[in-house]
Amino acid sequence: DSNIFLPARNIASAATLHLSSRAPQFNEQKSYNLSGRVQTGSFGMMSPSFRYEKALSPSWSMRAQGEYLRADNQYDFTLKNVDLVTKEKRYNNELHAGRGELDFYYQPLHSRSSLSGKVYYYETDKELPGPVVYYNPISHEQQRFRNTFQQLNYRTSWPCHLALQINAKANWSENLYHDEGKQYKNEEKNDYYRQQDYYTSVALLYSPLEQLSFSTATDYAYTTLRSNAIEAVAPMRHTILSSLAAKYQTEWITATSTLLYSNYINDTRKGIASQNAHRLSPSVSMVLHHPQMSWWRIRVSYKDIFRMPTFADNYYTWLGSRDLKPEKAQQINLGVSVLSPTKNQQNHVELHIDAYTGHVKDKIVAMPKSLFHWNMVNVGKVQLYGVETRINTATSLHQNLQIETNWSYSYQYAVNMTEPDSRYYKDQIAYTPRHNVAGSVTMLTPWLNISVHGTAMSKRYSTNENMEDTRIEPHHEFGISAWQIFRLKNRTTLELRGDITNLTDEQYEIVRSYPMPGQAWKLSLYINY
């Protein structure tokens, strides 16, 4: 991302997806927008949702939205035991989830300042099915997760080529775990993990010339975790992130460079805390483009970054390790983008190819024991080579018929290079496939829109040792979707949509010993007023 006017936290990740809620848009005839959706489908799925937007004044607007989802998820799957093949059913898999959001936006007319905020709440209550053990489908694990946060974003600028951005956020989450069994006292286990995060960021942008700009940002976060689990030590963490960035942009080139300083200070009320960490992380990137030939771009970048273990990685019982080390990564990327010379949206081709190489020290790898308990380990040295390609096309065959295609392929060679004498030297790291393929073909007409889509993944291994016993077979999945939009009076639109997933009823696993659902259907009704 060539945008350097960002909090330091956005730079402190190997990869970040930047999302911003769009401010509500209104016209002179209507000062509000209302939309709703109802979905139903296989395995008892039902999900209603709504969104309401309102202009409160020429400067103020708001958005309220909510969603609820429930499903019993008792789907069939095939169990193979040598030559014996039986049909089984997934149990203890019910799900209830709800989400509510309230956003506000303040944008005075003819002002350089803006203010936005969000209040968010999410809760899920779900049963956790166990691994498929022959002829033992019983599981009593349950998880309840609640999360709420409030955040503010303030932006302003001055004629002296300066701009200011302030962000603040308070986050609270609770993770409750329940299980039953004779191995526990009173034959049941009830653990809670409550985490609080307080975060603030100040960023300043200085643009002395049209082609040149500089930014600096300082972030501070304070995090605590409280739990009744046996190994809980009431940890706390101070995180200080500071960044400097520069961007130079002309018709021919866009070049950016950043320098990030990360400082993590860990402590506990009792016991031993995880280690403190601090590091300088530079990165540079450059995009070449021709002012008269905007249909091609060449990208090159280098990034040095490291990832601090989360509180879950360090402290969750049966999961965390206080000895887990930060993950340090260096990556070089070279990419090419080729676009259609014409800007016609009905007939165009896009091709994006990226090749990269990287070296990771103390890579953090997660290997699940169950859907709640994972094993987090460091892999001393990991070497990465990869290629990612993406092709998007649109072709207008007739004034009433358009065909769009989207294809992507990725190859990732990610192997353990820690000990040349070990038996797992140059083995692919856990749960990382070499090959990933995805594609879709969509037909758009005035009467009905149809899309056929699919994904495929090569073999993987459930541990860092690539053995026959840890092999997860390759799989593919295909689906089909059909939808149509009806325009009613008063600019109201109604959309009907139907989806069938896993069309071929493929039996596969994402996590070892946890079978995924077979063929399923979903119906959706959308209304916008």
Short mmCIF file of C-alpha atoms in Angstrom, two decimals:
data_model
loop_
_atom_site.label_atom_id
_atom_site.label_comp_id
_atom_site.label_asym_id
_atom_site.label_seq_id
_atom_site.Cartn_x
_atom_site.Cartn_y
_atom_site.Cartn_z
CA ASP A 1 0.00 0.00 0.00
CA SER A 2 1.53 3.33 -1.04
CA ASN A 3 -0.51 5.19 1.58
CA ILE A 4 1.93 6.25 4.31
CA PHE A 5 -0.59 8.23 6.40
CA LEU A 6 -1.32 5.26 8.67
CA PRO A 7 -1.02 4.27 12.33
CA ALA A 8 2.22 2.46 13.15
CA ARG A 9 0.20 -0.70 13.95
CA ASN A 10 -0.74 -0.99 10.26
CA ILE A 11 2.92 -1.19 9.35
CA ALA A 12 3.78 -3.68 12.11
CA SER A 13 2.41 -6.71 10.25
CA ALA A 14 3.81 -8.81 7.45
CA ALA A 15 0.57 -8.19 5.55
CA THR A 16 -2.41 -5.98 6.38
CA LEU A 17 -5.83 -5.56 4.80
CA HIS A 18 -7.02 -1.94 5.15
CA LEU A 19 -10.78 -1.61 5.54
CA SER A 20 -12.73 1.62 6.02
CA SER A 21 -16.48 1.86 6.50
CA ARG A 22 -18.01 3.98 3.75
CA ALA A 23 -19.86 7.04 5.06
CA PRO A 24 -23.59 6.96 4.22
CA GLN A 25 -24.62 8.65 0.96
CA PHE A 26 -27.95 10.45 0.58
CA ASN A 27 -29.77 12.55 -2.00
CA GLU A 28 -32.10 15.53 -1.79
CA GLN A 29 -35.23 13.36 -1.98
CA LYS A 30 -34.34 10.93 0.81
CA SER A 31 -32.42 11.37 4.06
CA TYR A 32 -32.23 7.69 5.00
CA ASN A 33 -31.36 4.25 3.57
CA LEU A 34 -32.83 0.96 4.74
CA SER A 35 -31.81 -2.54 3.73
CA GLY A 36 -32.42 -6.05 5.01
CA ARG A 37 -31.46 -9.63 4.27
CA VAL A 38 -32.85 -13.04 5.16
CA GLN A 39 -30.92 -16.27 4.51
CA THR A 40 -31.81 -19.90 5.08
CA GLY A 41 -30.06 -23.07 4.09
CA SER A 42 -28.87 -26.56 4.85
CA PHE A 43 -28.19 -27.90 8.35
CA GLY A 44 -30.78 -25.62 10.00
CA MET A 45 -29.12 -22.36 8.94
CA MET A 46 -31.13 -19.15 9.38
CA SER A 47 -29.66 -15.62 9.31
CA PRO A 48 -31.57 -12.29 9.25
CA SER A 49 -29.79 -8.92 9.12
CA PHE A 50 -30.57 -5.22 8.64
CA ARG A 51 -28.84 -1.89 7.99
CA TYR A 52 -30.28 1.58 8.62
CA GLU A 53 -28.57 4.84 7.64
CA LYS A 54 -29.84 8.31 8.55
CA ALA A 55 -28.74 11.89 7.89
CA LEU A 56 -29.11 13.64 11.23
CA SER A 57 -28.04 17.07 9.95
CA PRO A 58 -25.93 18.49 7.09
CA SER A 59 -22.83 17.50 9.09
CA TRP A 60 -23.90 14.41 11.07
CA SER A 61 -24.97 10.95 9.86
CA MET A 62 -25.25 7.52 11.44
CA ARG A 63 -25.53 3.85 10.59
CA ALA A 64 -27.00 1.01 12.67
CA GLN A 65 -26.76 -2.61 11.59
CA GLY A 66 -27.25 -6.04 13.10
CA GLU A 67 -27.08 -9.70 12.18
CA TYR A 68 -28.05 -13.02 13.74
CA LEU A 69 -27.01 -16.53 12.67
CA ARG A 70 -28.06 -19.95 13.90
CA ALA A 71 -27.41 -23.47 12.59
CA ASP A 72 -27.41 -26.98 14.04
CA ASN A 73 -24.74 -28.17 11.55
CA GLN A 74 -25.58 -31.85 11.93
CA TYR A 75 -24.30 -32.88 8.51
CA ASP A 76 -23.47 -36.32 7.14
CA PHE A 77 -19.95 -37.46 6.30
CA THR A 78 -18.23 -40.63 5.14
CA LEU A 79 -15.96 -42.55 7.54
CA LYS A 80 -13.37 -44.92 6.11
CA ASN A 81 -11.86 -47.62 8.33
CA VAL A 82 -9.55 -49.68 6.09
CA ASP A 83 -12.07 -51.43 3.79
CA LEU A 84 -15.14 -50.52 5.84
CA VAL A 85 -16.97 -47.38 4.65
CA THR A 86 -19.87 -46.04 6.76
CA LYS A 87 -22.10 -42.97 6.76
CA GLU A 88 -21.85 -40.95 9.97
CA LYS A 89 -23.35 -37.69 11.28
CA ARG A 90 -21.61 -34.72 12.89
CA TYR A 91 -22.91 -34.01 16.42
CA ASN A 92 -22.33 -31.32 19.06
CA ASN A 93 -21.98 -28.68 16.36
CA GLU A 94 -24.78 -26.13 16.99
CA LEU A 95 -24.01 -22.45 16.48
CA HIS A 96 -25.66 -19.18 17.57
CA ALA A 97 -24.02 -15.84 16.74
CA GLY A 98 -25.09 -12.21 16.78
CA ARG A 99 -23.50 -8.90 15.84
CA GLY A 100 -24.53 -5.27 16.32
CA GLU A 101 -22.81 -2.07 15.16
CA LEU A 102 -23.48 1.64 15.53
CA ASP A 103 -21.44 4.13 13.46
CA PHE A 104 -21.50 7.91 13.37
CA TYR A 105 -19.84 10.38 10.98
CA TYR A 106 -19.20 14.10 11.41
CA GLN A 107 -18.14 16.02 8.31
CA PRO A 108 -18.85 19.77 8.50
CA LEU A 109 -19.37 21.55 5.21
CA HIS A 110 -16.29 23.37 3.88
CA SER A 111 -14.19 21.93 6.71
CA ARG A 112 -10.84 20.16 6.63
CA SER A 113 -11.75 18.05 9.66
CA SER A 114 -13.78 14.87 10.08
CA LEU A 115 -14.72 12.59 12.95
CA SER A 116 -16.05 9.05 12.88
CA GLY A 117 -16.70 6.42 15.50
CA LYS A 118 -17.97 2.89 15.98
CA VAL A 119 -19.57 0.89 18.78
CA TYR A 120 -19.41 -2.85 18.14
CA TYR A 121 -20.69 -5.98 19.88
CA TYR A 122 -20.37 -9.62 18.82
CA GLU A 123 -21.31 -12.83 20.62
CA THR A 124 -21.16 -16.45 19.60
CA ASP A 125 -22.26 -19.53 21.50
CA LYS A 126 -21.26 -22.77 19.83
CA GLU A 127 -20.71 -26.43 20.45
CA LEU A 128 -17.34 -27.84 19.43
CA PRO A 129 -17.39 -31.24 17.72
CA GLY A 130 -14.45 -33.45 18.55
CA PRO A 131 -12.07 -35.18 16.16
CA VAL A 132 -13.46 -38.17 14.32
CA VAL A 133 -12.50 -41.15 16.46
CA TYR A 134 -13.78 -44.46 15.15
CA TYR A 135 -17.25 -45.18 16.55
CA ASN A 136 -17.03 -42.47 19.23
CA PRO A 137 -18.93 -39.37 18.03
CA ILE A 138 -19.44 -37.99 21.55
CA SER A 139 -18.16 -34.50 22.43
CA HIS A 140 -19.21 -32.14 25.21
CA GLU A 141 -16.96 -29.15 24.43
CA GLN A 142 -18.61 -25.72 24.20
CA GLN A 143 -17.28 -22.22 23.61
CA ARG A 144 -18.87 -18.84 24.24
CA PHE A 145 -17.10 -15.76 22.93
CA ARG A 146 -18.09 -12.14 23.51
CA ASN A 147 -16.36 -9.06 22.15
CA THR A 148 -17.15 -5.36 22.29
CA PHE A 149 -15.12 -2.33 21.30
CA GLN A 150 -15.51 1.41 20.84
CA GLN A 151 -13.25 3.38 18.53
CA LEU A 152 -12.78 6.95 17.24
CA ASN A 153 -10.98 8.39 14.23
CA TYR A 154 -10.25 12.10 13.87
CA ARG A 155 -8.61 13.70 10.83
CA THR A 156 -7.73 17.28 10.06
CA SER A 157 -5.36 19.21 7.82
CA TRP A 158 -3.92 22.72 7.64
CA PRO A 159 -2.83 24.96 4.74
CA CYS A 160 0.79 24.55 5.85
CA HIS A 161 0.93 21.10 4.20
CA LEU A 162 0.32 19.29 7.49
CA ALA A 163 -2.33 16.67 8.29
CA LEU A 164 -3.14 15.01 11.60
CA GLN A 165 -4.84 11.70 12.34
CA ILE A 166 -5.79 10.45 15.82
CA ASN A 167 -7.18 6.99 16.56
CA ALA A 168 -8.38 5.56 19.86
CA LYS A 169 -9.91 2.19 20.72
CA ALA A 170 -11.02 0.29 23.81
CA ASN A 171 -11.59 -3.45 23.36
CA TRP A 172 -12.95 -6.11 25.73
CA SER A 173 -13.33 -9.82 24.99
CA GLU A 174 -14.28 -12.91 26.95
CA ASN A 175 -13.66 -16.52 25.95
CA LEU A 176 -15.51 -19.19 27.96
CA TYR A 177 -14.68 -22.88 27.56
CA HIS A 178 -16.76 -25.78 28.91
CA ASP A 179 -16.12 -29.51 28.76
CA GLU A 180 -17.38 -32.58 30.58
CA GLY A 181 -15.59 -35.78 31.49
CA LYS A 182 -14.42 -37.96 34.34
CA GLN A 183 -10.88 -36.60 33.97
CA TYR A 184 -12.05 -33.30 35.54
CA LYS A 185 -12.89 -32.45 39.11
CA ASN A 186 -16.68 -32.58 39.50
CA GLU A 187 -16.61 -34.13 35.99
CA GLU A 188 -16.61 -30.77 34.24
CA LYS A 189 -14.21 -27.98 33.30
CA ASN A 190 -15.09 -24.28 33.04
CA ASP A 191 -12.32 -21.89 32.00
CA TYR A 192 -12.60 -18.20 31.26
CA TYR A 193 -10.17 -15.83 29.55
CA ARG A 194 -10.95 -12.09 29.74
CA GLN A 195 -8.79 -9.68 27.77
CA GLN A 196 -8.81 -5.88 27.73
CA ASP A 197 -7.00 -3.67 25.23
CA TYR A 198 -6.61 0.10 25.29
CA TYR A 199 -5.06 1.62 22.18
CA THR A 200 -4.26 5.09 20.88
CA SER A 201 -2.35 6.39 17.87
CA VAL A 202 -1.22 9.80 16.62
CA ALA A 203 -0.01 10.20 13.02
CA LEU A 204 1.30 13.33 11.29
CA LEU A 205 1.69 13.83 7.52
CA TYR A 206 3.87 16.54 5.98
CA SER A 207 3.75 17.17 2.22
CA PRO A 208 6.22 19.98 1.35
CA LEU A 209 6.00 19.19 -2.38
CA GLU A 210 3.38 17.64 -4.60
CA GLN A 211 5.71 14.70 -5.28
CA LEU A 212 7.17 14.29 -1.78
CA SER A 213 5.59 13.52 1.58
CA PHE A 214 6.72 12.34 5.01
CA SER A 215 4.82 10.82 7.93
CA THR A 216 5.42 9.78 11.48
CA ALA A 217 3.18 7.82 13.83
CA THR A 218 3.35 6.69 17.44
CA ASP A 219 1.04 4.03 18.86
CA TYR A 220 0.60 2.86 22.43
CA ALA A 221 -1.41 -0.15 23.62
CA TYR A 222 -1.97 -1.63 27.06
CA THR A 223 -3.27 -5.21 27.21
CA THR A 224 -4.28 -7.40 30.14
CA LEU A 225 -5.51 -10.99 30.44
CA ARG A 226 -7.30 -12.53 33.40
CA SER A 227 -8.22 -16.20 33.70
CA ASN A 228 -9.11 -18.91 36.21
CA ALA A 229 -7.07 -21.50 34.31
CA ILE A 230 -4.35 -23.33 36.22
CA GLU A 231 -1.46 -21.74 34.31
CA ALA A 232 -2.87 -18.21 34.28
CA VAL A 233 -0.47 -15.59 35.67
CA ALA A 234 -2.46 -12.34 35.07
CA PRO A 235 -0.18 -11.01 32.31
CA MET A 236 -0.03 -7.45 31.05
CA ARG A 237 1.75 -5.91 28.07
CA HIS A 238 2.81 -2.40 27.06
CA THR A 239 3.24 -2.01 23.30
CA ILE A 240 4.96 1.05 21.85
CA LEU A 241 5.23 1.35 18.07
CA SER A 242 6.87 4.28 16.28
CA SER A 243 7.21 4.70 12.54
CA LEU A 244 8.83 7.05 10.05
CA ALA A 245 7.83 6.92 6.38
CA ALA A 246 8.55 8.77 3.16
CA LYS A 247 6.93 8.69 -0.28
CA TYR A 248 8.11 10.05 -3.61
CA GLN A 249 5.60 9.98 -6.47
CA THR A 250 5.86 11.11 -10.11
CA GLU A 251 4.25 10.05 -13.36
CA TRP A 252 6.91 7.33 -13.68
CA ILE A 253 7.51 6.06 -10.18
CA THR A 254 5.96 5.67 -6.73
CA ALA A 255 8.57 4.89 -4.08
CA THR A 256 7.98 4.46 -0.36
CA SER A 257 10.21 3.61 2.58
CA THR A 258 9.37 3.00 6.24
CA LEU A 259 11.26 2.43 9.44
CA LEU A 260 9.37 0.89 12.36
CA TYR A 261 10.54 0.60 15.96
CA SER A 262 8.64 -1.96 18.03
CA ASN A 263 8.94 -2.24 21.79
CA TYR A 264 6.99 -4.87 23.78
CA ILE A 265 7.22 -4.84 27.58
CA ASN A 266 5.67 -7.86 29.32
CA ASP A 267 4.87 -8.30 32.99
CA THR A 268 2.67 -10.43 35.27
CA ARG A 269 1.09 -10.07 38.70
CA LYS A 270 2.62 -13.41 39.62
CA GLY A 271 4.82 -16.01 38.00
CA ILE A 272 7.07 -15.58 34.99
CA ALA A 273 6.16 -13.34 32.06
CA SER A 274 7.09 -13.92 28.45
CA GLN A 275 10.23 -12.15 27.27
CA ASN A 276 10.34 -8.48 26.32
CA ALA A 277 11.18 -7.67 22.73
CA HIS A 278 12.23 -4.68 20.66
CA ARG A 279 13.33 -4.36 17.06
CA LEU A 280 13.92 -1.96 14.16
CA SER A 281 12.12 -3.05 10.96
CA PRO A 282 12.82 -1.30 7.63
CA SER A 283 10.88 -1.72 4.41
CA VAL A 284 11.06 -0.20 0.93
CA SER A 285 8.83 -0.51 -2.12
CA MET A 286 8.75 0.89 -5.64
CA VAL A 287 6.15 0.87 -8.42
CA LEU A 288 7.15 1.77 -12.00
CA HIS A 289 4.51 2.94 -14.48
CA HIS A 290 4.49 4.86 -17.77
CA PRO A 291 2.33 8.00 -17.95
CA GLN A 292 1.27 7.25 -21.56
CA MET A 293 1.01 3.49 -21.04
CA SER A 294 -0.92 3.07 -17.80
CA TRP A 295 -1.81 -0.54 -18.67
CA TRP A 296 1.37 -1.95 -17.10
CA ARG A 297 3.05 -1.70 -13.71
CA ILE A 298 6.15 -3.25 -12.18
CA ARG A 299 6.38 -3.62 -8.40
CA VAL A 300 9.36 -4.46 -6.22
CA SER A 301 9.51 -4.45 -2.42
CA TYR A 302 11.53 -5.55 0.57
CA LYS A 303 10.17 -5.88 4.09
CA ASP A 304 11.76 -6.80 7.39
CA ILE A 305 9.17 -7.50 10.07
CA PHE A 306 8.54 -9.58 13.15
CA ARG A 307 5.44 -10.84 14.92
CA MET A 308 5.12 -10.86 18.68
CA PRO A 309 3.18 -13.85 20.08
CA THR A 310 -0.33 -12.94 21.19
CA PHE A 311 -1.58 -13.50 24.72
CA ALA A 312 -3.38 -16.61 23.45
CA ASP A 313 -0.10 -17.89 21.98
CA ASN A 314 1.72 -17.30 25.27
CA TYR A 315 -0.79 -17.99 28.04
CA TYR A 316 -3.84 -20.03 27.04
CA THR A 317 -3.86 -23.37 28.88
CA TRP A 318 -2.93 -26.34 26.64
CA LEU A 319 -2.07 -23.87 23.90
CA GLY A 320 0.32 -21.14 24.95
CA SER A 321 3.99 -21.24 25.75
CA ARG A 322 5.75 -18.48 27.64
CA ASP A 323 8.95 -19.51 25.88
CA LEU A 324 7.48 -18.83 22.42
CA LYS A 325 9.78 -16.46 20.56
CA PRO A 326 8.80 -13.60 18.25
CA GLU A 327 8.69 -14.46 14.56
CA LYS A 328 11.24 -12.55 12.43
CA ALA A 329 10.73 -12.40 8.67
CA GLN A 330 12.44 -10.88 5.65
CA GLN A 331 10.78 -10.98 2.26
CA ILE A 332 11.55 -9.71 -1.25
CA ASN A 333 8.75 -9.43 -3.81
CA LEU A 334 8.75 -8.74 -7.55
CA GLY A 335 5.43 -8.24 -9.33
CA VAL A 336 4.02 -7.28 -12.71
CA SER A 337 0.50 -6.06 -13.54
CA VAL A 338 -0.79 -5.87 -17.10
CA LEU A 339 -4.17 -4.28 -17.83
CA SER A 340 -6.16 -3.78 -20.99
CA PRO A 341 -5.06 -0.58 -22.75
CA THR A 342 -8.74 0.34 -23.08
CA LYS A 343 -10.73 1.49 -20.05
CA ASN A 344 -13.87 -0.26 -21.28
CA GLN A 345 -15.26 -2.09 -18.23
CA GLN A 346 -17.31 -4.46 -20.40
CA ASN A 347 -14.25 -5.79 -22.24
CA HIS A 348 -11.01 -5.92 -20.32
CA VAL A 349 -8.25 -8.22 -19.09
CA GLU A 350 -6.16 -7.94 -15.93
CA LEU A 351 -3.07 -10.04 -15.21
CA HIS A 352 -1.14 -9.85 -11.95
CA ILE A 353 1.95 -11.98 -11.23
CA ASP A 354 4.06 -11.83 -8.07
CA ALA A 355 7.14 -13.87 -7.19
CA TYR A 356 8.69 -13.69 -3.76
CA THR A 357 11.33 -15.23 -1.56
CA GLY A 358 11.62 -14.99 2.18
CA HIS A 359 13.46 -16.20 5.23
CA VAL A 360 11.68 -16.60 8.57
CA LYS A 361 13.41 -17.20 11.88
CA ASP A 362 11.44 -18.73 14.78
CA LYS A 363 8.31 -19.02 12.66
CA ILE A 364 5.18 -19.49 14.79
CA VAL A 365 3.24 -22.53 13.56
CA ALA A 366 -0.18 -23.51 14.92
CA MET A 367 -1.22 -27.19 15.03
CA PRO A 368 -4.72 -27.90 16.42
CA LYS A 369 -5.33 -30.49 19.11
CA SER A 370 -9.05 -29.63 19.11
CA LEU A 371 -11.10 -26.69 17.87
CA PHE A 372 -10.26 -24.79 21.09
CA HIS A 373 -6.82 -26.13 22.03
CA TRP A 374 -3.95 -25.57 19.62
CA ASN A 375 -0.25 -26.28 19.92
CA MET A 376 1.92 -23.25 19.16
CA VAL A 377 5.58 -23.97 18.33
CA ASN A 378 8.56 -22.15 16.88
CA VAL A 379 10.27 -23.52 13.78
CA GLY A 380 13.86 -22.27 13.89
CA LYS A 381 14.42 -21.49 10.20
CA VAL A 382 11.90 -21.54 7.36
CA GLN A 383 12.74 -20.79 3.74
CA LEU A 384 9.99 -19.48 1.48
CA TYR A 385 9.62 -19.33 -2.29
CA GLY A 386 6.33 -18.49 -3.88
CA VAL A 387 4.43 -17.35 -6.94
CA GLU A 388 0.95 -15.82 -7.01
CA THR A 389 -1.01 -15.14 -10.18
CA ARG A 390 -4.42 -13.62 -10.79
CA ILE A 391 -6.33 -13.17 -14.06
CA ASN A 392 -9.62 -11.26 -14.37
CA THR A 393 -11.47 -10.91 -17.65
CA ALA A 394 -14.73 -9.40 -18.85
CA THR A 395 -16.18 -9.97 -22.33
CA SER A 396 -19.38 -8.55 -23.79
CA LEU A 397 -20.71 -11.13 -26.26
CA HIS A 398 -23.99 -9.32 -26.78
CA GLN A 399 -25.72 -6.24 -25.42
CA ASN A 400 -27.60 -8.60 -23.09
CA LEU A 401 -24.80 -11.06 -22.34
CA GLN A 402 -21.52 -10.50 -20.50
CA ILE A 403 -19.03 -13.13 -19.33
CA GLU A 404 -16.64 -12.47 -16.43
CA THR A 405 -13.91 -14.83 -15.27
CA ASN A 406 -11.62 -14.73 -12.25
CA TRP A 407 -8.70 -17.14 -11.83
CA SER A 408 -5.97 -17.34 -9.21
CA TYR A 409 -3.11 -19.73 -8.54
CA SER A 410 -0.48 -19.72 -5.82
CA TYR A 411 2.57 -21.87 -5.26
CA GLN A 412 4.30 -21.80 -1.88
CA TYR A 413 7.45 -23.71 -1.06
CA ALA A 414 7.76 -23.25 2.72
CA VAL A 415 10.19 -25.74 4.25
CA ASN A 416 11.94 -26.30 7.57
CA MET A 417 15.65 -25.52 7.26
CA THR A 418 16.52 -25.67 10.96
CA GLU A 419 18.62 -28.82 11.31
CA PRO A 420 20.19 -30.42 8.19
CA ASP A 421 20.64 -33.74 10.04
CA SER A 422 17.02 -34.03 11.19
CA ARG A 423 14.49 -36.29 9.47
CA TYR A 424 12.13 -33.38 8.82
CA TYR A 425 14.78 -31.17 7.14
CA LYS A 426 13.23 -29.49 4.07
CA ASP A 427 9.77 -30.77 5.00
CA GLN A 428 6.85 -28.47 4.20
CA ILE A 429 5.62 -26.73 7.36
CA ALA A 430 2.33 -27.84 8.91
CA TYR A 431 -0.96 -27.04 7.15
CA THR A 432 0.73 -25.28 4.22
CA PRO A 433 -0.19 -26.63 0.75
CA ARG A 434 2.20 -26.22 -2.16
CA HIS A 435 -0.59 -25.44 -4.62
CA ASN A 436 -3.83 -23.43 -4.34
CA VAL A 437 -6.21 -22.83 -7.25
CA ALA A 438 -9.46 -20.85 -7.38
CA GLY A 439 -11.64 -19.73 -10.24
CA SER A 440 -15.08 -18.57 -11.28
CA VAL A 441 -17.03 -18.01 -14.50
CA THR A 442 -19.99 -15.63 -14.31
CA MET A 443 -22.69 -15.01 -16.90
CA LEU A 444 -24.59 -11.72 -16.56
CA THR A 445 -27.90 -11.20 -18.37
CA PRO A 446 -30.93 -8.96 -17.82
CA TRP A 447 -32.96 -12.02 -16.80
CA LEU A 448 -30.63 -14.16 -14.65
CA ASN A 449 -27.03 -14.09 -13.43
CA ILE A 450 -25.21 -17.40 -12.97
CA SER A 451 -21.75 -18.08 -11.50
CA VAL A 452 -19.83 -21.35 -11.35
CA HIS A 453 -16.89 -21.30 -8.96
CA GLY A 454 -14.37 -23.72 -7.49
CA THR A 455 -11.28 -24.11 -5.35
CA ALA A 456 -8.61 -26.80 -5.13
CA MET A 457 -5.77 -27.44 -2.71
CA SER A 458 -2.86 -29.87 -2.87
CA LYS A 459 -1.84 -32.24 -0.10
CA ARG A 460 -0.78 -30.92 3.30
CA TYR A 461 0.59 -32.33 6.55
CA SER A 462 -0.84 -31.86 10.04
CA THR A 463 2.61 -31.61 11.66
CA ASN A 464 6.03 -30.32 10.65
CA GLU A 465 7.07 -33.92 9.92
CA ASN A 466 5.86 -34.95 6.46
CA MET A 467 4.89 -38.58 7.02
CA GLU A 468 2.15 -40.76 5.60
CA ASP A 469 0.40 -40.74 8.98
CA THR A 470 0.21 -36.92 9.02
CA ARG A 471 -0.77 -36.45 5.38
CA ILE A 472 -4.01 -34.59 4.59
CA GLU A 473 -5.28 -35.52 1.15
CA PRO A 474 -5.75 -32.90 -1.58
CA HIS A 475 -9.28 -31.77 -2.25
CA HIS A 476 -11.43 -29.66 -4.55
CA GLU A 477 -14.82 -28.01 -4.16
CA PHE A 478 -17.23 -26.61 -6.75
CA GLY A 479 -20.35 -24.50 -6.37
CA ILE A 480 -22.96 -22.65 -8.38
CA SER A 481 -24.87 -19.43 -7.70
CA ALA A 482 -27.82 -17.77 -9.42
CA TRP A 483 -29.31 -14.38 -8.65
CA GLN A 484 -31.37 -11.56 -10.06
CA ILE A 485 -32.08 -7.97 -9.03
CA PHE A 486 -35.57 -6.51 -9.44
CA ARG A 487 -36.08 -2.74 -9.47
CA LEU A 488 -39.36 -1.72 -7.86
CA LYS A 489 -41.02 1.64 -7.26
CA ASN A 490 -39.40 4.41 -5.22
CA ARG A 491 -35.91 3.16 -6.13
CA THR A 492 -36.41 0.01 -4.09
CA THR A 493 -34.40 -3.02 -5.24
CA LEU A 494 -35.07 -6.66 -4.46
CA GLU A 495 -32.45 -9.38 -4.98
CA LEU A 496 -33.10 -13.12 -4.91
CA ARG A 497 -30.12 -15.46 -4.75
CA GLY A 498 -29.58 -19.21 -4.55
CA ASP A 499 -26.29 -21.02 -3.84
CA ILE A 500 -25.21 -24.65 -3.89
CA THR A 501 -21.80 -25.35 -2.34
CA ASN A 502 -19.71 -28.51 -2.65
CA LEU A 503 -21.72 -29.48 -5.71
CA THR A 504 -19.93 -32.84 -6.11
CA ASP A 505 -20.36 -33.74 -2.41
CA GLU A 506 -16.60 -33.94 -1.95
CA GLN A 507 -15.45 -35.44 1.38
CA TYR A 508 -12.45 -33.46 2.65
CA GLU A 509 -10.74 -31.98 5.71
CA ILE A 510 -9.28 -28.54 6.41
CA VAL A 511 -8.13 -29.61 9.90
CA ARG A 512 -7.08 -33.22 10.28
CA SER A 513 -9.83 -35.53 11.63
CA TYR A 514 -12.49 -32.80 11.29
CA PRO A 515 -14.61 -33.59 8.21
CA MET A 516 -16.17 -30.68 6.33
CA PRO A 517 -19.82 -30.59 5.18
CA GLY A 518 -20.86 -32.16 1.90
CA GLN A 519 -23.30 -30.63 -0.57
CA ALA A 520 -25.31 -27.74 0.89
CA TRP A 521 -27.76 -25.08 -0.33
CA LYS A 522 -28.59 -21.51 0.68
CA LEU A 523 -31.38 -19.08 -0.30
CA SER A 524 -31.06 -15.33 0.22
CA LEU A 525 -33.44 -12.40 -0.08
CA TYR A 526 -32.06 -8.83 -0.09
CA ILE A 527 -34.08 -5.62 -0.07
CA ASN A 528 -32.77 -2.06 -0.34
CA TYR A 529 -35.00 0.95 0.15
#
